[in-house]
XYZ file of C-alpha atoms in Angstrom:
760
model
C -15.439 -15.468 -7.207
C -13.674 -14.988 -3.893
C -13.060 -18.747 -3.695
C -10.328 -18.375 -6.339
C -8.301 -16.337 -3.850
C -7.947 -19.507 -1.742
C -5.733 -21.049 -4.441
C -2.032 -20.547 -5.045
C -0.946 -19.202 -8.425
C -0.401 -22.608 -10.064
C -3.663 -24.016 -8.728
C -5.607 -20.972 -9.872
C -4.411 -21.037 -13.478
C -5.280 -24.772 -13.671
C -8.784 -24.017 -12.351
C -9.432 -21.097 -14.696
C -8.340 -22.955 -17.835
C -11.715 -24.666 -18.345
C -11.800 -25.325 -22.092
C -9.705 -27.691 -24.180
C -7.525 -30.614 -23.051
C -5.652 -30.002 -19.792
C -3.281 -32.143 -17.758
C -2.545 -31.218 -14.144
C 0.588 -32.905 -12.813
C 0.107 -32.820 -9.068
C 3.005 -33.686 -6.786
C 2.330 -35.456 -3.499
C 0.419 -33.269 -1.043
C 0.040 -30.434 -3.557
C -3.738 -30.011 -3.347
C -4.935 -31.834 -6.464
C -8.350 -32.542 -4.926
C -8.779 -28.834 -4.283
C -7.981 -28.070 -7.927
C -10.517 -30.613 -9.211
C -13.153 -29.383 -6.774
C -12.686 -25.694 -7.519
C -12.493 -26.381 -11.234
C -15.932 -27.998 -11.185
C -17.350 -25.214 -9.006
C -15.820 -22.643 -11.347
C -17.469 -24.286 -14.370
C -20.846 -24.179 -12.614
C -20.342 -20.527 -11.707
C -19.621 -19.884 -15.402
C -23.141 -21.218 -16.128
C -22.112 -24.691 -17.248
C -24.919 -27.067 -16.271
C -23.807 -29.655 -13.687
C -25.629 -32.243 -15.835
C -22.969 -31.627 -18.488
C -20.025 -32.347 -16.163
C -18.599 -35.842 -15.697
C -16.055 -36.295 -12.887
C -14.451 -39.701 -12.393
C -12.635 -40.734 -9.222
C -11.221 -43.974 -7.821
C -13.151 -44.004 -4.516
C -16.673 -43.006 -3.587
C -15.154 -41.378 -0.513
C -13.196 -38.957 -2.707
C -16.341 -38.197 -4.733
C -18.378 -37.477 -1.573
C -15.714 -35.170 -0.174
C -15.529 -33.276 -3.461
C -19.314 -32.966 -3.698
C -19.464 -31.551 -0.177
C -16.846 -28.920 -1.035
C -18.579 -28.051 -4.310
C -21.909 -27.659 -2.481
C -20.365 -24.988 -0.251
C -19.220 -22.984 -3.273
C -21.857 -23.641 -5.937
C -24.832 -24.803 -3.878
C -26.402 -28.105 -2.825
C -28.617 -28.434 -5.889
C -25.715 -28.115 -8.337
C -23.592 -30.605 -6.402
C -26.387 -33.201 -6.432
C -26.836 -32.884 -10.175
C -23.228 -33.720 -11.036
C -22.290 -36.995 -12.665
C -19.547 -37.733 -10.155
C -18.274 -40.994 -8.733
C -15.955 -43.903 -9.369
C -15.533 -45.282 -12.879
C -17.479 -48.357 -11.866
C -20.354 -46.552 -10.135
C -20.871 -44.011 -12.935
C -20.779 -46.601 -15.699
C -22.949 -49.013 -13.719
C -25.520 -46.200 -13.677
C -25.260 -45.798 -17.448
C -25.475 -49.565 -17.982
C -28.673 -49.765 -15.920
C -30.203 -47.095 -18.173
C -29.045 -48.773 -21.389
C -28.995 -52.430 -20.243
C -31.696 -53.684 -22.616
C -29.494 -52.897 -25.608
C -27.015 -55.466 -24.275
C -29.698 -58.000 -23.344
C -29.456 -57.420 -19.582
C -32.237 -56.534 -17.138
C -31.917 -53.067 -15.573
C -31.719 -54.719 -12.154
C -28.718 -56.878 -13.129
C -26.630 -58.189 -10.226
C -23.019 -57.107 -9.774
C -20.777 -59.988 -8.649
C -17.926 -59.212 -6.288
C -14.679 -61.198 -6.456
C -15.923 -63.840 -4.002
C -19.061 -64.413 -6.084
C -16.936 -64.710 -9.222
C -14.452 -67.137 -7.648
C -17.294 -69.300 -6.396
C -18.798 -69.465 -9.905
C -15.416 -70.231 -11.489
C -14.807 -72.995 -8.953
C -18.164 -74.513 -9.915
C -17.323 -74.275 -13.638
C -13.912 -75.914 -13.147
C -15.578 -78.778 -11.298
C -18.267 -79.111 -13.989
C -15.634 -79.295 -16.732
C -13.673 -81.915 -14.742
C -10.542 -79.761 -14.648
C -7.984 -80.014 -11.853
C -8.585 -77.124 -9.434
C -4.975 -77.387 -8.259
C -3.894 -76.362 -11.767
C -6.839 -74.107 -12.569
C -6.941 -72.254 -9.265
C -10.075 -70.039 -9.152
C -8.178 -66.929 -8.056
C -5.597 -67.345 -10.816
C -8.316 -67.992 -13.416
C -10.257 -64.908 -12.290
C -7.116 -62.759 -12.534
C -6.533 -64.020 -16.072
C -10.136 -63.275 -17.076
C -9.927 -59.866 -15.426
C -6.795 -59.041 -17.395
C -8.518 -60.075 -20.617
C -11.564 -57.905 -19.927
C -9.446 -54.907 -18.958
C -7.711 -55.273 -22.328
C -11.120 -55.573 -24.039
C -10.622 -59.180 -25.135
C -13.807 -61.220 -25.558
C -13.667 -64.992 -24.910
C -13.567 -65.524 -28.684
C -10.702 -63.050 -29.175
C -8.877 -64.593 -26.212
C -9.084 -68.092 -27.713
C -8.025 -66.877 -31.166
C -4.980 -64.954 -29.923
C -1.926 -67.094 -30.729
C 0.351 -65.400 -28.201
C -2.129 -65.821 -25.348
C -2.784 -69.456 -26.266
C 0.960 -70.149 -26.309
C 1.305 -68.604 -22.835
C -1.562 -70.727 -21.510
C -0.106 -73.916 -22.976
C 3.326 -73.129 -21.520
C 1.748 -72.581 -18.093
C -0.057 -75.940 -18.505
C -3.462 -74.237 -18.478
C -4.589 -74.614 -22.106
C -8.310 -74.378 -21.304
C -8.379 -70.963 -19.632
C -10.173 -69.569 -22.688
C -12.855 -72.244 -22.418
C -13.434 -71.411 -18.737
C -13.649 -67.714 -19.673
C -16.291 -68.528 -22.302
C -18.433 -70.630 -19.943
C -18.019 -68.062 -17.156
C -19.264 -65.241 -19.387
C -22.238 -67.305 -20.541
C -23.170 -68.160 -16.957
C -22.984 -64.514 -15.928
C -25.265 -63.492 -18.781
C -27.717 -66.281 -17.977
C -27.849 -65.093 -14.338
C -28.462 -61.486 -15.357
C -25.173 -60.579 -13.699
C -21.987 -58.674 -14.443
C -18.713 -58.927 -12.598
C -16.742 -55.845 -11.609
C -14.666 -55.781 -14.800
C -17.822 -56.078 -16.922
C -18.921 -52.617 -15.781
C -16.106 -51.194 -17.906
C -15.999 -53.957 -20.527
C -19.741 -53.727 -21.282
C -19.596 -49.916 -21.322
C -16.959 -50.142 -24.044
C -19.173 -52.525 -26.033
C -22.143 -50.201 -25.531
C -20.252 -47.169 -26.821
C -18.678 -49.158 -29.668
C -21.751 -50.957 -30.983
C -24.406 -48.296 -30.458
C -23.300 -44.979 -32.028
C -26.503 -43.259 -30.895
C -25.626 -44.087 -27.271
C -22.081 -42.758 -27.704
C -23.430 -39.555 -29.249
C -25.974 -39.196 -26.420
C -23.313 -39.261 -23.702
C -20.788 -37.233 -25.682
C -23.465 -34.570 -25.935
C -24.289 -34.802 -22.252
C -20.709 -34.800 -20.928
C -19.363 -31.598 -22.403
C -16.703 -31.481 -19.689
C -14.857 -34.611 -18.534
C -12.533 -34.702 -15.534
C -10.495 -37.679 -14.329
C -8.722 -37.964 -10.986
C -5.655 -40.214 -10.491
C -5.241 -40.569 -14.253
C -1.977 -42.454 -13.793
C -4.006 -45.342 -12.319
C -6.307 -45.840 -15.310
C -6.182 -49.094 -17.275
C -6.696 -49.623 -21.007
C -10.449 -50.132 -20.675
C -10.893 -46.893 -18.704
C -8.620 -45.036 -21.104
C -10.700 -46.062 -24.141
C -13.988 -45.022 -22.469
C -12.660 -41.620 -21.436
C -11.144 -40.985 -24.868
C -14.433 -41.897 -26.586
C -16.597 -39.709 -24.355
C -14.278 -36.706 -24.612
C -13.581 -36.976 -28.338
C -16.413 -34.652 -29.406
C -15.725 -31.556 -27.288
C -12.209 -32.377 -26.019
C -12.874 -30.442 -22.824
C -10.975 -33.045 -20.850
C -8.957 -32.428 -17.711
C -6.880 -35.212 -16.173
C -5.177 -34.866 -12.813
C -2.496 -37.187 -11.545
C 1.098 -37.861 -10.642
C 3.168 -40.272 -12.690
C 5.465 -40.602 -9.659
C 2.599 -42.300 -7.811
C 1.646 -44.876 -10.448
C 1.754 -48.124 -8.440
C -1.076 -50.319 -9.679
C 0.261 -52.092 -12.773
C -0.689 -55.418 -11.168
C -4.314 -54.268 -11.479
C -3.827 -53.303 -15.112
C -3.006 -49.618 -14.579
C -0.905 -48.254 -17.431
C 1.439 -45.363 -16.679
C 1.665 -44.693 -20.435
C -1.870 -43.249 -20.312
C -0.601 -40.177 -18.461
C 2.847 -40.122 -20.090
C 1.233 -40.081 -23.558
C -1.542 -37.580 -22.801
C 0.156 -34.849 -24.825
C 0.448 -37.211 -27.812
C -3.271 -37.991 -27.581
C -4.111 -34.290 -27.299
C -1.427 -32.240 -29.102
C -3.191 -28.975 -28.189
C -3.228 -29.767 -24.481
C -1.843 -27.510 -21.790
C 0.098 -28.887 -18.834
C 0.113 -27.359 -15.368
C 2.389 -28.517 -12.572
C 1.440 -28.353 -8.893
C 4.770 -28.567 -7.101
C 4.166 -27.037 -3.673
C 3.722 -29.732 -1.032
C 1.470 -28.691 1.865
C 1.692 -31.995 3.739
C 5.244 -32.845 4.733
C 8.357 -31.289 6.216
C 11.219 -30.150 4.001
C 13.370 -33.121 4.968
C 10.683 -35.604 3.930
C 9.951 -33.789 0.656
C 13.627 -33.501 -0.298
C 14.334 -37.116 0.651
C 11.432 -38.293 -1.533
C 12.631 -36.079 -4.406
C 16.163 -37.489 -4.217
C 14.717 -40.993 -4.465
C 12.240 -40.536 -7.305
C 14.777 -38.617 -9.398
C 16.444 -41.995 -10.013
C 13.508 -42.970 -12.262
C 14.045 -42.347 -15.969
C 10.450 -42.671 -17.196
C 8.755 -39.635 -15.635
C 7.727 -36.021 -15.949
C 10.322 -33.939 -14.169
C 8.881 -31.942 -11.278
C 10.487 -29.836 -8.597
C 8.310 -30.573 -5.583
C 9.009 -28.159 -2.724
C 7.477 -26.974 0.518
C 7.501 -23.897 2.725
C 6.909 -26.087 5.787
C 9.543 -26.383 8.504
C 12.637 -28.508 7.940
C 11.601 -31.051 10.560
C 13.630 -34.093 11.571
C 15.601 -36.187 9.165
C 14.270 -39.610 8.209
C 15.321 -42.043 10.903
C 16.972 -45.213 9.611
C 17.299 -48.249 11.892
C 18.207 -51.885 11.517
C 17.197 -54.934 13.528
C 18.591 -58.417 14.013
C 15.310 -60.009 12.930
C 11.821 -59.126 11.736
C 10.572 -59.826 15.267
C 13.000 -57.308 16.704
C 11.977 -54.862 13.989
C 8.369 -55.168 15.198
C 9.458 -54.591 18.799
C 11.551 -51.576 17.805
C 8.536 -49.983 16.117
C 6.334 -50.748 19.120
C 8.831 -49.248 21.582
C 9.252 -46.079 19.524
C 5.487 -45.576 19.368
C 5.104 -46.385 23.065
C 7.797 -43.859 23.972
C 6.430 -41.030 21.853
C 2.891 -41.683 23.019
C 3.927 -41.768 26.699
C 6.428 -38.927 26.685
C 4.821 -36.539 24.188
C 1.115 -37.465 24.489
C 0.928 -38.176 20.752
C -2.315 -40.047 19.971
C -1.891 -43.594 18.673
C -4.014 -42.653 15.650
C -1.165 -40.394 14.471
C 1.034 -43.439 13.801
C 0.961 -45.693 10.730
C 3.078 -48.751 9.973
C 3.437 -49.463 6.252
C 4.795 -52.643 4.691
C 5.301 -54.095 1.212
C 3.326 -57.319 1.747
C 0.534 -58.373 4.088
C 2.701 -61.193 5.455
C 4.889 -58.611 7.213
C 2.014 -57.586 9.453
C 2.569 -60.625 11.695
C 5.841 -59.358 13.191
C 4.392 -55.854 13.560
C 1.265 -57.173 15.304
C 3.356 -59.327 17.635
C 5.462 -56.337 18.645
C 2.441 -54.131 19.302
C 0.611 -56.860 21.234
C 3.576 -57.474 23.520
C 3.364 -53.854 24.619
C -0.435 -53.896 24.709
C -0.688 -51.147 22.098
C -4.019 -50.695 20.271
C -3.994 -51.049 16.498
C -6.271 -51.548 13.519
C -5.476 -53.295 10.257
C -6.583 -52.279 6.798
C -7.091 -54.986 4.226
C -8.766 -57.494 6.531
C -12.165 -59.080 5.986
C -14.623 -56.474 4.761
C -17.888 -56.071 6.652
C -19.783 -57.013 3.497
C -17.733 -60.203 3.038
C -18.801 -61.753 6.352
C -20.898 -64.888 5.879
C -23.964 -63.708 7.773
C -23.998 -60.451 5.781
C -23.508 -62.247 2.458
C -26.382 -64.614 3.351
C -28.872 -61.834 4.014
C -27.676 -59.842 0.998
C -28.200 -62.971 -1.130
C -31.908 -62.896 -0.174
C -32.067 -59.234 -1.180
C -30.297 -59.954 -4.482
C -32.588 -62.844 -5.382
C -35.747 -60.895 -4.580
C -34.552 -58.057 -6.822
C -33.145 -60.273 -9.607
C -34.598 -63.828 -9.591
C -32.161 -64.831 -12.365
C -29.247 -64.473 -9.895
C -28.236 -68.144 -9.620
C -25.378 -67.551 -7.190
C -27.734 -65.913 -4.705
C -30.391 -68.610 -5.185
C -28.004 -71.495 -4.538
C -26.570 -69.736 -1.502
C -29.885 -69.380 0.340
C -32.284 -71.998 -1.025
C -31.374 -74.118 2.017
C -30.421 -71.363 4.454
C -31.688 -71.398 7.091
C -32.008 -75.167 6.665
C -35.331 -76.148 5.117
C -34.565 -79.692 3.947
C -33.436 -78.991 0.390
C -30.206 -80.952 0.128
C -27.121 -80.619 -2.053
C -28.184 -83.539 -4.271
C -31.422 -81.776 -5.158
C -29.632 -78.482 -5.862
C -27.097 -80.300 -8.065
C -29.925 -81.923 -10.070
C -31.615 -78.566 -10.592
C -28.315 -76.921 -11.592
C -27.401 -79.690 -14.040
C -30.785 -79.567 -15.764
C -30.651 -75.758 -15.829
C -27.255 -75.789 -17.550
C -28.179 -78.553 -20.022
C -31.422 -76.872 -21.117
C -30.257 -73.247 -20.766
C -33.226 -72.772 -18.453
C -32.894 -70.357 -15.543
C -32.609 -71.969 -12.120
C -35.336 -69.699 -10.754
C -37.701 -70.762 -13.535
C -37.235 -74.398 -12.450
C -37.755 -73.539 -8.790
C -40.808 -71.417 -9.542
C -42.331 -74.246 -11.638
C -40.998 -77.203 -9.672
C -44.198 -79.250 -10.025
C -43.848 -79.372 -13.810
C -40.054 -79.733 -13.898
C -39.053 -83.095 -15.480
C -36.600 -83.889 -12.692
C -36.694 -86.829 -10.301
C -37.211 -85.154 -6.914
C -39.117 -86.537 -3.932
C -42.577 -85.083 -3.339
C -41.689 -83.773 0.145
C -38.654 -81.970 -1.246
C -40.711 -80.495 -4.089
C -43.096 -79.132 -1.499
C -40.236 -77.419 0.347
C -38.972 -75.903 -2.908
C -42.496 -74.674 -3.666
C -42.678 -73.021 -0.220
C -39.310 -71.354 -0.818
C -40.514 -69.964 -4.173
C -43.680 -68.604 -2.537
C -41.578 -66.950 0.163
C -39.442 -65.147 -2.440
C -42.579 -64.012 -4.305
C -43.987 -62.580 -1.051
C -40.738 -60.669 -0.592
C -41.026 -59.325 -4.153
C -44.370 -57.804 -3.172
C -42.923 -56.451 0.089
C -40.112 -54.529 -1.605
C -42.572 -52.644 -3.831
C -44.506 -51.318 -0.825
C -41.734 -50.677 1.710
C -38.468 -48.781 1.879
C -35.104 -50.549 2.176
C -35.066 -50.706 5.988
C -38.654 -51.926 6.337
C -38.275 -54.519 3.577
C -34.868 -55.656 4.828
C -36.109 -56.094 8.397
C -39.155 -58.086 7.255
C -36.969 -60.364 5.121
C -34.440 -60.890 7.934
C -37.246 -61.888 10.311
C -39.374 -63.925 7.874
C -36.465 -66.048 6.642
C -35.532 -67.017 10.202
C -32.005 -65.586 9.881
C -32.384 -63.287 12.889
C -33.866 -66.072 14.981
C -31.115 -68.539 14.085
C -28.339 -66.065 14.855
C -30.005 -64.971 18.092
C -30.188 -68.590 19.283
C -26.395 -68.920 19.061
C -25.148 -67.484 22.351
C -21.463 -68.123 21.686
C -19.186 -65.098 21.308
C -19.039 -65.718 17.548
C -22.826 -66.081 17.360
C -23.414 -62.842 19.231
C -20.949 -61.058 16.922
C -22.753 -62.402 13.836
C -26.126 -61.264 15.211
C -24.706 -57.797 15.921
C -23.296 -57.627 12.371
C -26.750 -58.239 10.881
C -28.172 -55.574 13.194
C -25.473 -53.207 11.943
C -26.479 -53.937 8.341
C -30.081 -53.083 9.183
C -28.846 -49.914 10.925
C -27.054 -48.883 7.736
C -30.296 -49.457 5.823
C -32.065 -47.166 8.268
C -29.425 -44.487 7.673
C -29.980 -44.968 3.943
C -33.740 -44.401 4.182
C -33.598 -41.322 6.440
C -31.171 -39.573 4.089
C -33.241 -36.653 2.794
C -31.032 -36.278 -0.272
C -32.009 -39.703 -1.612
C -35.011 -39.866 -3.895
C -35.009 -43.652 -4.284
C -35.053 -45.354 -0.868
C -35.972 -48.828 -2.099
C -34.153 -52.044 -1.296
C -33.058 -52.217 -4.940
C -31.397 -48.800 -4.660
C -29.631 -49.825 -1.439
C -28.292 -53.082 -2.838
C -26.919 -51.404 -5.977
C -24.308 -49.427 -4.042
C -22.738 -52.242 -2.018
C -20.651 -54.011 -4.709
C -19.275 -50.623 -5.775
C -17.787 -49.740 -2.407
C -13.995 -49.519 -2.313
C -11.757 -50.383 0.639
C -11.519 -46.740 1.686
C -15.299 -46.315 1.485
C -16.087 -49.087 3.933
C -16.204 -48.157 7.605
C -13.543 -49.895 9.617
C -14.452 -51.313 12.989
C -13.672 -48.897 15.810
C -12.184 -46.493 13.267
C -12.942 -43.540 15.523
C -10.888 -44.999 18.375
C -7.302 -44.048 19.115
C -5.421 -46.827 17.323
C -2.216 -47.339 15.352
C -2.840 -48.081 11.673
C -1.224 -51.082 9.955
C -1.521 -51.373 6.187
C 0.247 -52.185 2.945
C 1.777 -49.271 1.076
C -0.643 -49.856 -1.792
C -3.573 -49.403 0.602
C -2.060 -46.198 2.032
C -2.199 -44.239 -1.214
C -4.315 -41.112 -0.745
C -3.876 -41.132 3.039
C -1.540 -39.214 5.322
C -0.295 -39.585 8.895
C 1.922 -37.444 11.140
C 4.254 -40.377 11.933
C 4.973 -43.136 9.424
C 7.082 -46.293 9.838
C 8.135 -48.015 6.594
C 9.428 -51.465 7.497
C 11.151 -54.275 5.636
C 13.487 -52.213 3.432
C 15.395 -55.289 2.247
C 16.480 -56.580 -1.133
C 14.027 -59.117 -2.604
C 11.317 -57.808 -0.298
C 11.313 -54.117 -1.186
C 12.081 -54.010 -4.067
C 10.346 -57.343 -4.496
C 12.235 -60.275 -5.933
C 9.926 -60.337 -8.966
C 10.758 -56.741 -9.917
C 14.545 -56.627 -9.843
C 15.079 -58.065 -13.345
C 12.845 -55.552 -15.094
C 13.685 -51.858 -15.397
C 10.016 -50.820 -15.587
C 9.038 -53.015 -12.622
C 11.925 -51.656 -10.576
C 10.817 -48.106 -11.352
C 7.326 -48.956 -10.114
C 8.812 -50.340 -6.876
C 10.690 -47.050 -6.479
C 7.435 -45.154 -7.038
C 5.853 -47.327 -4.363
C 8.570 -46.319 -1.895
C 8.032 -42.694 -2.927
C 4.330 -43.043 -2.103
C 5.240 -44.483 1.305
C 7.656 -41.649 2.129
C 5.158 -38.969 1.131
C 2.432 -40.314 3.439
C 4.401 -38.823 6.366
C 3.687 -35.316 7.580
C 6.039 -34.823 10.557
C 8.395 -37.784 10.944
C 9.271 -40.781 8.810
C 11.074 -43.921 9.991
C 12.522 -46.590 7.711
C 13.941 -49.895 8.901
C 15.257 -53.235 7.727
C 15.987 -56.588 9.360
C 19.202 -58.579 9.116
C 17.334 -61.882 9.109
C 13.826 -62.959 8.303
C 12.051 -66.320 8.280
C 10.793 -67.536 4.934
C 9.052 -70.909 4.618
C 10.444 -71.860 8.014
C 14.072 -71.048 7.160
C 15.955 -68.157 8.716
C 17.466 -66.172 5.866
C 20.008 -63.372 6.073
C 18.898 -60.115 4.448
C 20.606 -57.193 2.770
C 19.438 -53.581 3.039
C 17.337 -52.349 0.125
C 19.097 -50.469 -2.649
C 16.464 -47.760 -2.154
C 18.035 -46.750 1.171
C 21.262 -45.763 -0.583
C 19.276 -43.849 -3.209
C 18.044 -41.296 -0.655
C 20.383 -38.334 -0.271
C 22.189 -39.011 3.064
C 21.747 -35.338 4.024
C 18.101 -36.175 4.771
C 18.694 -39.421 6.664
C 19.581 -39.911 10.328
C 21.546 -43.174 10.385
C 22.823 -42.796 13.945
C 21.189 -46.107 14.828
C 23.486 -47.941 12.418
C 27.040 -48.967 13.110
C 28.009 -47.619 9.714
C 25.521 -45.599 7.745
C 27.481 -46.284 4.551
C 27.858 -50.045 5.002
C 25.367 -51.108 7.688
C 25.406 -54.705 6.505
C 28.869 -55.429 7.946
C 27.831 -55.964 11.550
C 24.178 -56.599 12.382
C 22.724 -55.679 15.719
C 22.332 -58.472 18.218
C 19.286 -58.684 20.426
C 19.968 -58.709 24.144
C 18.293 -58.122 27.415
C 19.180 -55.880 30.303
C 21.396 -57.988 32.670
C 19.786 -56.232 35.636
C 16.308 -57.464 34.773
C 14.718 -60.822 34.030
C 14.411 -62.005 30.460
C 11.061 -61.038 28.966
C 8.839 -63.992 28.104
C 7.078 -64.249 24.764
C 3.621 -63.929 26.230
C 4.324 -61.263 28.839
C 2.415 -57.975 28.866
C 3.464 -54.754 30.569
C 1.770 -53.450 33.651
C -0.339 -50.394 32.757
C 1.543 -47.089 33.035
C 4.830 -48.926 33.723
C 7.617 -48.824 31.155
C 7.546 -52.072 29.178
C 10.322 -54.609 29.194
C 12.217 -54.298 25.996
C 15.109 -55.557 23.959
C 17.911 -52.991 24.008
C 20.440 -52.162 21.382
C 24.079 -52.242 22.395
C 25.747 -48.973 21.330
C 28.495 -49.417 18.748
C 32.137 -48.984 19.606
C 34.617 -47.389 17.267
C 37.958 -48.867 16.285
C 36.855 -52.414 15.388
C 36.439 -52.060 11.641
C 39.548 -54.196 10.930
C 38.578 -57.026 13.295
C 38.573 -60.374 11.467
C 37.128 -63.650 12.664
C 38.039 -67.347 12.552
C 36.253 -70.317 11.004
C 33.291 -71.012 13.305
C 31.908 -74.067 11.480
C 32.993 -76.350 14.361
C 32.080 -73.999 17.174
C 30.474 -75.762 20.157
C 29.110 -74.889 23.630
C 31.894 -74.145 26.093
C 34.272 -72.626 23.529
C 35.871 -69.308 24.470
C 35.517 -66.561 21.872
C 36.296 -62.900 21.296
C 34.033 -60.407 19.460
C 35.211 -57.092 18.054
C 32.480 -55.153 19.838
C 31.389 -57.229 22.833
C 34.777 -58.526 23.923
C 35.432 -61.956 25.497
C 32.713 -64.511 26.022
C 31.748 -68.183 26.222
C 29.472 -70.078 23.829
C 26.320 -71.201 25.673
C 24.341 -72.752 22.817
C 24.485 -73.376 19.065
C 21.026 -72.984 17.505
C 19.138 -72.567 14.221
C 18.101 -75.023 11.533
C 21.669 -75.207 10.197
C 23.525 -74.325 13.404
C 23.778 -70.800 12.083
C 23.226 -68.970 15.364
C 25.125 -68.874 18.636
C 24.089 -67.679 22.092
C 27.182 -66.278 23.765
C 27.627 -65.054 27.356
C 29.973 -62.051 27.183
C 31.869 -60.959 30.284
C 30.721 -57.347 30.129
C 27.672 -57.193 27.867
C 25.869 -60.358 28.948
C 24.138 -62.819 26.650
C 23.802 -62.136 22.936
C 22.341 -64.146 20.074
C 24.497 -63.752 16.960
C 24.337 -64.985 13.373
C 27.632 -66.837 12.877
C 27.722 -65.786 9.227
C 28.192 -62.168 10.306
C 29.547 -62.429 13.858
C 33.330 -62.394 13.124
C 34.369 -64.384 16.195
C 37.963 -65.227 17.186
C 38.264 -68.573 18.937
C 40.371 -68.317 22.110
C 42.319 -71.279 23.461
């Protein structure tokens, strides 16, 4: 067992304690994945069958990495036999085995969020509800919340508190939509993402023999990122582990940031109440970050009251302090980030891929992208359109889904007239209406169109008949060919490849290449020697279960700066991290500041952002930011003041204690021309940039006059820039002034903060 020598003392004792309930509190960068991995390998080496081990993760990527490590210690065969994967993938596997008990076919379709929203939109229209009130995304979120709290449509509609909330929000029929939505899913032989947990709970609740079967199989249960589990996941895990109680959960309450998805931090905080005999092990040595970053993060998170106290430490070098900067606007903030990256890349040969820019909301990416584009810096964004959400990919996948599960109405309606075959919307609407009124499957009508009592022209019936025959041919093809062979034949026979190939526009070529890439991935799937089932059905099962981190990003191997939300960054690490937008009402968000628990989650989110950095962390805020077309002044986030100043370099601020008193003004070098918005730097030449004017001491007591009547031509004096003349009054409410100073040149200042004396 030499592998145990690779663990530190705390990690080793957590690995060797294999029986009974165990909680491992793992600080950021402390090697929690290693503990989980070695714990599983250690169980196998103690002659526990891998078939009796259940390991639940939140990404397939994490499961694959763990399996690869386990294979090196315990062997390939043992690693392959483990029940390891995401909650959704593992329980989807169980549901396919036990589906008949719930009245579902084993080849049931899994709807992604787009499929679900499309179905909800159709239901809202069919019920004659206003889609401006019952917005599909909002309705889906409400249904998702109900399912994650194990509320059936009936329970939802009978809950007085929920009904009162819906009435107050002027959406009294949400429960009715939920009911129809569930019925339509069942009729289509489909489950949405939340159903994979919801139906598993029903399965374990209503069929004691099934619960006993899996309790007996999973003698050891391990859960990663336990702080991110929701109520539905909590109930499943508790049920499965209740017989043997050999349960090990690993997580960090300080990194619980997904309450908006239903995650409940109380699951980890109450673990010891659920299992009074449990043992708790703390992993407190951080292997990722410098001492300054670790101590800064500690000083921040210590402000939270609801937490397990940990003393995270590191033996790494001290490193640089966190660099705090401010900008006049969000646009300048983006330029500042771009210039810092450009300088470090040029002067120190640091690869662009070592830099990440993290923000609270996706909307902030615009200013960051603009700054990077102006300097021609390469970047990639996380959280954009997934490969599998592109129209051409969804179209081809819809053919695959329908061939595998003919009851899949969403897939059928998507491709019955794609490529165009003369089956119009009116015909599809007639078929759908009759299907819903008679509770007859849409495919059954299509397959028996000649006997369907619906008024449809003979020529159209013929086209529907041809479509049905085509699908039946494909059903024969998939039984005789692997995923790649069947997929290629379907892509060619439907005319999809031909139609895309005929479009020679840049967009058309890109769509054609995307379909080719899908077929390439199917080839990779079929040549994988570790896969026993290489059918199209097996291939299609995995796709809805992919998480954001599992999906390959375009050009991900290239040297590019990463832009992403902080939520998306969890689990990742980068040598250099920029956290932007540290402003009140943005971070923390405006919706969180009136709730103590919400504010603590925002603080945990900032903690996650800080601990993504390995070598250097930058934090910044803007003095002004546009919102709905209005330029608003901003205040620095309270979180900045919560970091121990010993770990912060605030040299870029005029006053590190009260930076809000005099915002930076943007300016340009008087010896060079003003940079235009669309200009790009010449390769290898230093880019044109906005410069910061260094602060001068001795002006703290400078007071200004009333500038409400300031006009072009007026002479003014500024405490830092000296004497100047007003060139222009600008802004939606005349709140900005462009002033030509005698020494420092032109500056654009917010009059609210400028403190100008008017000279006669």
